């Protein structure tokens, strides 16, 4: 079945729900049992059922089933945020004395969790150059248990050679964990490319409406799922059933939203490439992007998050530019229906970020492209004015 068909049908069964299209929201803490024996044996249900609502309810399970089906993995687990999914998954697969290889380009708080919490708990962490590919073999140690990837990195957009990394790791019995939030399972098939554990910050494209936080973790097989389930259990973390329901609702339109936003983003990226104020646009779907060949080989499409390196590094002028934007509001996160802009501040050690100029990250939403371009055009006019140069006319309002 095509992915759009799956998106419309996964995780629901009207015939088991009185003919109602969507699954109900089961809110719970306590779950009761008819016999003492069943109560005493309730933890036997922890991988597939509901011993206590921290393990989920049928609503969270419906979402998890839909995500596992979309990803083509064995089973998924829902947690309370993308970051909870990242940190608890790492904690589940690592213990004191282990070594973990983590891409230098990962999401900032992922890096901070690794360098701070994991290191404090006795895990040795090495950040690797995201362009290392199969060369990762040289960094593996007898104690390496995990290779953690994010591709493209959500600040600097380097595409990793995931199949090469996964092949090396698999041959040495090392678990690969991929944060696949940028691409979603629609555009990067993590398990087909050899990944063991896929993470989605469902907060972003899956939910898609900037109104909730959720994380999803999917494993390739049952053994990995059991390690994950047991590893995260005692953190006591779970999303509220209402949030799981809203994520499932967002998922239904993921395909159309993502395609539309990706198309608008590529249009805007190309427009930005021609602007004299722009040194480089960091978007793997652009043919001259360094990651383009790998992106073409491994991805089925792009999303709507990319970087723009301005020629100027003048922070005051950039503030004037972005503070006056009306549609691209300044704010973290992405994947919602609205456009956003943030300064990207890559924290790097293995491959330090050395390109001069101010790096912005744009997220393109569902607004009309012409309105977004007019907004950016006004921003460039303010940039010029703040830099003291001649400025093109500033649009006073966004006309349709
Ligand atoms: C790539 C990536 N992974 C994970 C997260 C964490 O997601 P959440 O905001 O749901 O904690 C983010 C958040 O921005 C992200 O960009």
Short mmCIF file of C-alpha atoms in Angstrom, two decimals, chain A:
data_model
loop_
_atom_site.label_atom_id
_atom_site.label_comp_id
_atom_site.label_asym_id
_atom_site.label_seq_id
_atom_site.Cartn_x
_atom_site.Cartn_y
_atom_site.Cartn_z
CA UNK A 1 0.00 0.00 0.00
CA UNK A 2 1.09 3.53 -0.73
CA UNK A 3 2.14 5.61 2.25
CA UNK A 4 -0.79 8.05 1.79
CA UNK A 5 -3.19 5.13 2.09
CA UNK A 6 -1.41 3.93 5.20
CA UNK A 7 -1.57 7.42 6.71
CA UNK A 8 -5.33 7.45 6.25
CA UNK A 9 -5.93 4.00 7.74
CA UNK A 10 -3.14 3.06 10.16
CA UNK A 11 -3.92 2.73 13.85
CA UNK A 12 -7.71 2.56 13.61
CA UNK A 13 -10.41 0.00 13.02
CA UNK A 14 -14.01 1.33 12.83
CA UNK A 15 -15.37 -2.21 13.03
CA UNK A 16 -13.94 -2.52 16.54
CA UNK A 17 -15.09 1.00 17.50
CA UNK A 18 -18.85 0.87 16.85
CA UNK A 19 -18.25 2.09 13.28
CA UNK A 20 -16.64 5.30 14.53
CA UNK A 21 -13.78 6.43 12.30
CA UNK A 22 -11.26 7.49 14.95
CA UNK A 23 -10.17 5.49 18.00
CA UNK A 24 -11.51 6.79 21.31
CA UNK A 25 -9.36 8.61 23.86
CA UNK A 26 -8.85 6.27 26.81
CA UNK A 27 -7.77 8.34 29.80
CA UNK A 28 -6.36 6.31 32.65
CA UNK A 29 -4.08 5.90 35.61
CA UNK A 30 -5.44 2.75 37.28
CA UNK A 31 -6.21 -0.37 35.29
CA UNK A 32 -8.19 -3.01 37.17
CA UNK A 33 -7.97 -6.81 36.97
CA UNK A 34 -10.66 -9.39 37.64
CA UNK A 35 -8.50 -11.81 39.64
CA UNK A 36 -5.61 -11.72 42.06
CA UNK A 37 -3.59 -13.94 39.71
CA UNK A 38 -4.05 -11.56 36.78
CA UNK A 39 -3.11 -8.59 38.94
CA UNK A 40 0.01 -10.36 40.23
CA UNK A 41 0.94 -11.32 36.67
CA UNK A 42 0.16 -7.92 35.14
CA UNK A 43 3.75 -7.16 34.12
CA UNK A 44 3.59 -10.00 31.62
CA UNK A 45 1.56 -7.51 29.56
CA UNK A 46 4.22 -4.83 29.57
CA UNK A 47 5.37 -5.29 25.97
CA UNK A 48 1.98 -5.52 24.33
CA UNK A 49 -0.71 -4.49 26.82
CA UNK A 50 -1.62 -2.26 29.71
CA UNK A 51 -0.45 -3.29 33.19
CA UNK A 52 -0.68 0.35 34.35
CA UNK A 53 -1.32 3.50 32.32
CA UNK A 54 2.36 4.51 32.37
CA UNK A 55 2.70 1.71 29.80
CA UNK A 56 0.05 3.42 27.69
CA UNK A 57 -3.63 2.98 26.94
CA UNK A 58 -5.33 1.79 23.73
CA UNK A 59 -5.03 5.38 22.43
CA UNK A 60 -1.25 5.50 22.78
CA UNK A 61 -1.10 2.01 21.33
CA UNK A 62 -3.12 3.11 18.29
CA UNK A 63 -0.58 5.87 17.64
CA UNK A 64 2.36 3.53 18.24
CA UNK A 65 0.89 0.98 15.82
CA UNK A 66 0.39 3.63 13.16
CA UNK A 67 3.96 4.90 13.50
CA UNK A 68 5.44 1.38 13.45
CA UNK A 69 3.46 0.65 10.29
CA UNK A 70 4.65 3.86 8.63
CA UNK A 71 8.27 3.25 9.59
CA UNK A 72 8.22 -0.42 8.65
CA UNK A 73 9.65 -1.28 12.05
CA UNK A 74 8.71 -3.97 14.59
CA UNK A 75 6.94 -1.82 17.19
CA UNK A 76 6.92 1.77 18.45
CA UNK A 77 6.78 3.39 21.85
CA UNK A 78 5.37 6.85 22.58
CA UNK A 79 7.12 9.13 25.09
CA UNK A 80 6.37 12.62 26.34
CA UNK A 81 8.59 14.67 23.98
CA UNK A 82 11.17 14.28 21.26
CA UNK A 83 13.93 14.99 23.75
CA UNK A 84 12.51 12.41 26.19
CA UNK A 85 12.62 9.90 23.32
CA UNK A 86 16.26 10.78 22.58
CA UNK A 87 17.55 10.74 26.14
CA UNK A 88 15.63 7.70 27.35
CA UNK A 89 16.52 5.66 24.26
CA UNK A 90 20.20 6.43 24.77
CA UNK A 91 19.87 5.53 28.46
CA UNK A 92 18.14 2.26 27.55
CA UNK A 93 21.00 1.08 25.32
CA UNK A 94 23.99 2.34 27.34
CA UNK A 95 25.49 1.69 30.75
CA UNK A 96 28.57 2.75 32.73
CA UNK A 97 31.77 1.72 30.97
CA UNK A 98 30.20 1.77 27.49
CA UNK A 99 31.36 3.97 24.66
CA UNK A 100 28.96 5.85 22.34
CA UNK A 101 29.69 7.53 19.01
CA UNK A 102 27.47 10.55 18.46
CA UNK A 103 27.29 12.69 15.29
CA UNK A 104 28.83 16.13 15.80
CA UNK A 105 25.80 17.67 14.07
CA UNK A 106 23.07 16.46 16.45
CA UNK A 107 20.32 18.59 17.97
CA UNK A 108 21.84 20.74 20.74
CA UNK A 109 20.06 19.20 23.76
CA UNK A 110 20.93 15.70 22.46
CA UNK A 111 24.57 16.76 22.50
CA UNK A 112 24.21 18.25 25.98
CA UNK A 113 22.56 15.06 27.27
CA UNK A 114 25.45 12.98 25.89
CA UNK A 115 28.24 15.27 27.04
CA UNK A 116 26.60 16.00 30.39
CA UNK A 117 24.30 13.28 31.71
CA UNK A 118 25.74 10.24 29.91
CA UNK A 119 29.30 11.28 30.75
CA UNK A 120 28.29 11.79 34.41
CA UNK A 121 26.81 8.28 34.44
CA UNK A 122 30.09 6.78 33.21
CA UNK A 123 29.46 6.51 29.46
CA UNK A 124 32.37 7.59 27.29
CA UNK A 125 31.08 9.73 24.41
CA UNK A 126 32.97 10.59 21.21
CA UNK A 127 31.46 13.09 18.77
CA UNK A 128 32.26 12.09 15.19
CA UNK A 129 32.44 14.05 11.95
CA UNK A 130 29.03 13.58 10.27
CA UNK A 131 30.81 13.15 6.92
CA UNK A 132 32.88 10.20 8.17
CA UNK A 133 30.80 7.47 6.47
CA UNK A 134 32.40 4.01 6.64
CA UNK A 135 35.46 5.61 8.27
CA UNK A 136 33.53 5.27 11.54
CA UNK A 137 35.19 1.82 11.78
CA UNK A 138 38.37 3.52 13.00
CA UNK A 139 36.52 5.09 15.93
CA UNK A 140 34.88 1.89 17.15
CA UNK A 141 36.26 0.44 20.38
CA UNK A 142 35.59 -2.94 21.99
CA UNK A 143 33.27 -1.05 24.40
CA UNK A 144 31.31 0.84 21.72
CA UNK A 145 27.62 -0.02 22.09
CA UNK A 146 25.82 2.75 20.21
CA UNK A 147 26.27 4.91 17.12
CA UNK A 148 23.82 7.82 17.26
CA UNK A 149 22.96 9.62 14.02
CA UNK A 150 20.88 12.57 12.89
CA UNK A 151 20.74 13.10 9.13
CA UNK A 152 20.64 15.75 7.94
CA UNK A 153 21.76 17.54 11.12
CA UNK A 154 19.00 19.94 12.05
CA UNK A 155 21.30 23.01 12.25
CA UNK A 156 23.93 22.46 9.55
CA UNK A 157 22.17 19.95 7.29
CA UNK A 158 25.05 17.58 6.50
CA UNK A 159 23.68 14.35 5.04
CA UNK A 160 25.31 11.26 6.54
CA UNK A 161 26.08 8.05 4.70
CA UNK A 162 23.68 6.15 6.95
CA UNK A 163 23.91 2.79 5.11
CA UNK A 164 27.73 2.81 5.34
CA UNK A 165 27.69 3.72 9.04
CA UNK A 166 25.00 1.16 9.80
CA UNK A 167 26.86 -1.58 7.92
CA UNK A 168 30.04 -1.04 9.93
CA UNK A 169 28.13 -0.86 13.21
CA UNK A 170 26.08 -4.00 12.45
CA UNK A 171 29.21 -6.00 11.66
CA UNK A 172 30.52 -5.13 15.13
CA UNK A 173 27.25 -5.70 17.00
CA UNK A 174 26.81 -1.98 17.69
CA UNK A 175 23.26 -0.55 17.83
CA UNK A 176 22.53 2.35 15.47
CA UNK A 177 19.99 4.94 16.63
CA UNK A 178 18.77 7.58 14.15
CA UNK A 179 16.92 10.80 14.89
CA UNK A 180 14.83 10.84 11.69
CA UNK A 181 12.74 13.89 12.55
CA UNK A 182 13.81 15.99 9.54
CA UNK A 183 12.88 13.42 6.91
CA UNK A 184 10.09 11.53 8.72
CA UNK A 185 9.50 7.86 7.80
CA UNK A 186 7.96 9.14 4.54
CA UNK A 187 11.21 10.48 3.16
CA UNK A 188 13.85 8.29 4.78
CA UNK A 189 13.23 4.58 5.31
CA UNK A 190 15.48 4.08 8.33
CA UNK A 191 15.15 0.30 8.55
CA UNK A 192 15.74 -0.24 4.83
CA UNK A 193 19.03 1.63 5.31
CA UNK A 194 20.17 -0.61 8.16
CA UNK A 195 19.22 1.48 11.21
CA UNK A 196 18.20 -0.39 14.39
CA UNK A 197 16.23 2.25 16.29
CA UNK A 198 14.40 5.23 14.77
CA UNK A 199 13.43 8.31 16.77
CA UNK A 200 10.85 10.86 15.76
CA UNK A 201 10.22 14.11 17.59
CA UNK A 202 6.50 13.71 16.80
CA UNK A 203 6.13 17.28 18.02
CA UNK A 204 7.29 18.40 14.57
CA UNK A 205 5.89 17.11 11.26
CA UNK A 206 3.93 14.11 12.60
CA UNK A 207 1.68 16.17 14.86
CA UNK A 208 2.18 19.19 12.63
CA UNK A 209 0.20 21.89 14.46
CA UNK A 210 2.65 23.40 16.98
CA UNK A 211 0.34 22.56 19.86
CA UNK A 212 1.87 19.53 21.57
CA UNK A 213 5.03 17.63 22.47
CA UNK A 214 5.52 13.91 21.82
CA UNK A 215 8.32 11.48 20.96
CA UNK A 216 8.14 8.15 19.13
CA UNK A 217 10.75 5.40 19.13
CA UNK A 218 10.54 2.45 16.74
CA UNK A 219 12.79 -0.61 16.71
CA UNK A 220 13.83 -2.95 13.94
CA UNK A 221 13.04 -6.11 15.92
CA UNK A 222 11.58 -7.56 19.07
CA UNK A 223 14.85 -7.92 21.01
CA UNK A 224 15.60 -4.23 20.54
CA UNK A 225 12.02 -3.37 21.48
CA UNK A 226 12.30 -5.31 24.76
CA UNK A 227 15.56 -3.54 25.63
CA UNK A 228 13.90 -0.21 24.88
CA UNK A 229 10.69 -0.96 26.78
CA UNK A 230 12.57 -2.22 29.85
CA UNK A 231 15.11 0.58 29.63
CA UNK A 232 12.61 3.43 29.62
CA UNK A 233 10.02 1.88 31.98
CA UNK A 234 11.33 3.28 35.24
CA UNK A 235 11.58 6.85 33.97
CA UNK A 236 7.80 6.86 34.42
CA UNK A 237 7.39 8.83 31.22
CA UNK A 238 4.42 8.69 28.89
CA UNK A 239 2.37 11.08 26.77
CA UNK A 240 -1.17 11.95 27.81
CA UNK A 241 -3.73 9.94 25.78
CA UNK A 242 -5.24 13.18 24.45
CA UNK A 243 -1.82 14.13 23.07
CA UNK A 244 -1.47 10.70 21.44
CA UNK A 245 -4.90 11.20 19.88
CA UNK A 246 -4.00 14.64 18.53
CA UNK A 247 -0.78 13.25 17.07
CA UNK A 248 -2.74 10.52 15.32
CA UNK A 249 -5.02 13.21 13.91
CA UNK A 250 -2.01 15.18 12.66
CA UNK A 251 -0.58 12.06 11.08
CA UNK A 252 -3.56 11.73 8.72
CA UNK A 253 -2.47 14.83 6.80
CA UNK A 254 1.30 14.35 7.09
CA UNK A 255 1.74 13.38 3.43
CA UNK A 256 -0.04 16.40 1.95
CA UNK A 257 1.44 18.84 4.44
CA UNK A 258 4.97 17.59 3.97
CA UNK A 259 4.86 17.58 0.17
CA UNK A 260 3.35 21.05 0.06
CA UNK A 261 5.78 22.50 2.60
CA UNK A 262 8.77 20.80 0.96
CA UNK A 263 7.85 22.24 -2.42
CA UNK A 264 7.44 25.76 -0.99
CA UNK A 265 10.71 25.42 0.93
CA UNK A 266 12.63 24.40 -2.18
CA UNK A 267 11.18 27.33 -4.10
CA UNK A 268 12.24 29.72 -1.33
CA UNK A 269 15.67 28.05 -1.04
CA UNK A 270 16.28 28.62 -4.77
CA UNK A 271 15.13 32.23 -4.49
CA UNK A 272 17.51 32.75 -1.58
CA UNK A 273 20.40 31.29 -3.57
CA UNK A 274 20.05 34.20 -6.00
CA UNK A 275 20.06 36.88 -3.30
CA UNK A 276 23.26 38.89 -3.04
CA UNK A 277 22.98 38.92 0.79
CA UNK A 278 23.20 35.11 0.92
CA UNK A 279 26.52 33.25 0.95
CA UNK A 280 25.07 29.74 0.85
CA UNK A 281 21.79 27.89 1.26
CA UNK A 282 22.10 24.64 3.22
CA UNK A 283 19.45 22.37 1.74
CA UNK A 284 20.30 18.84 0.54
CA UNK A 285 17.70 18.92 -2.25
CA UNK A 286 19.65 21.70 -4.00
CA UNK A 287 21.92 20.17 -6.68
CA UNK A 288 25.00 22.10 -5.52
CA UNK A 289 24.60 21.15 -1.86
CA UNK A 290 27.51 18.94 -0.68
CA UNK A 291 25.00 16.35 0.61
CA UNK A 292 22.92 16.26 -2.57
CA UNK A 293 24.29 13.00 -4.03
CA UNK A 294 23.68 11.07 -0.80
CA UNK A 295 20.27 12.71 -0.40
CA UNK A 296 19.27 11.68 -3.93
CA UNK A 297 20.51 8.16 -3.35
CA UNK A 298 18.84 7.56 0.02
CA UNK A 299 15.87 9.91 0.48
CA UNK A 300 12.46 9.94 -1.17
CA UNK A 301 11.94 13.64 -0.64
CA UNK A 302 12.83 16.62 1.52
CA UNK A 303 11.08 18.50 4.27
CA UNK A 304 10.80 22.24 4.81
CA UNK A 305 13.65 23.03 7.21
CA UNK A 306 16.92 24.42 5.88
CA UNK A 307 19.77 26.80 6.59
CA UNK A 308 20.66 30.18 5.12
CA UNK A 309 24.16 31.51 5.61
CA UNK A 310 24.14 35.30 5.30
CA UNK A 311 27.23 37.10 4.06
CA UNK A 312 27.08 39.48 6.98
CA UNK A 313 27.88 38.41 10.51
CA UNK A 314 26.46 41.64 11.94
CA UNK A 315 24.11 40.47 14.68
CA UNK A 316 22.41 43.86 15.10
CA UNK A 317 21.56 44.04 11.40
CA UNK A 318 20.30 40.44 11.39
CA UNK A 319 18.13 41.25 14.43
CA UNK A 320 16.61 44.17 12.48
CA UNK A 321 16.01 41.82 9.57
CA UNK A 322 14.27 39.01 11.43
CA UNK A 323 12.51 40.95 14.20
CA UNK A 324 10.45 42.74 11.54
CA UNK A 325 9.32 39.56 9.77
CA UNK A 326 5.57 39.08 9.99
CA UNK A 327 5.17 35.51 8.81
CA UNK A 328 8.51 33.93 9.75
CA UNK A 329 8.25 34.36 13.52
CA UNK A 330 11.31 33.85 15.70
CA UNK A 331 10.91 30.58 17.55
CA UNK A 332 12.38 27.12 18.11
CA UNK A 333 10.97 23.86 16.73
CA UNK A 334 9.59 23.12 13.26
CA UNK A 335 7.17 20.90 11.41
CA UNK A 336 4.07 22.95 12.18
CA UNK A 337 1.83 24.72 9.66
CA UNK A 338 3.52 28.08 10.23
CA UNK A 339 6.87 29.48 9.13
CA UNK A 340 9.66 30.13 11.60
CA UNK A 341 13.16 31.54 11.72
CA UNK A 342 15.92 31.03 14.30
CA UNK A 343 19.61 31.77 14.49
CA UNK A 344 21.53 28.48 14.17
CA UNK A 345 24.42 28.24 16.63
CA UNK A 346 26.25 25.03 15.79
CA UNK A 347 28.10 23.59 18.80
CA UNK A 348 30.81 21.43 17.28
CA UNK A 349 34.00 19.67 18.30
CA UNK A 350 34.84 16.97 15.70
CA UNK A 351 34.28 19.25 12.69
CA UNK A 352 34.11 22.81 14.00
CA UNK A 353 31.76 25.15 12.14
CA UNK A 354 34.04 27.75 10.61
CA UNK A 355 32.03 29.39 7.84
CA UNK A 356 31.93 33.17 8.26
CA UNK A 357 28.57 34.94 8.24
CA UNK A 358 25.36 34.62 10.23
CA UNK A 359 23.58 31.26 9.97
CA UNK A 360 19.79 31.32 10.04
CA UNK A 361 17.47 28.33 10.03
CA UNK A 362 14.16 28.69 8.23
CA UNK A 363 11.11 26.51 8.59
CA UNK A 364 8.58 26.92 5.80
CA UNK A 365 4.95 26.39 6.69
CA UNK A 366 1.74 26.23 4.70
CA UNK A 367 1.48 29.94 3.88
CA UNK A 368 1.48 31.01 0.22
CA UNK A 369 5.01 31.20 -1.17
CA UNK A 370 4.55 34.73 -2.58
CA UNK A 371 3.66 36.01 0.89
CA UNK A 372 6.68 34.33 2.41
CA UNK A 373 8.96 35.77 -0.27
CA UNK A 374 7.53 39.26 0.30
CA UNK A 375 8.19 38.83 4.02
CA UNK A 376 11.83 37.86 3.36
CA UNK A 377 12.21 40.65 0.81
CA UNK A 378 11.20 43.12 3.52
CA UNK A 379 13.71 41.47 5.85
CA UNK A 380 16.55 41.99 3.36
CA UNK A 381 15.55 45.64 2.99
CA UNK A 382 15.85 46.07 6.77
CA UNK A 383 19.18 44.24 6.69
CA UNK A 384 20.50 46.68 4.09
CA UNK A 385 19.17 49.67 6.03
CA UNK A 386 20.79 48.44 9.25
CA UNK A 387 24.08 47.87 7.46
CA UNK A 388 23.88 51.44 6.15
CA UNK A 389 23.65 50.46 2.49
CA UNK A 390 21.15 51.45 -0.15
CA UNK A 391 17.92 49.64 0.54
CA UNK A 392 15.31 48.37 -1.88
CA UNK A 393 11.71 49.43 -1.08
CA UNK A 394 10.25 47.85 2.05
CA UNK A 395 6.81 46.27 1.55
CA UNK A 396 4.49 47.73 4.18
CA UNK A 397 2.11 44.79 4.23
CA UNK A 398 1.91 41.32 2.79
CA UNK A 399 -0.42 41.48 -0.20
CA UNK A 400 -1.99 38.42 -1.73
#
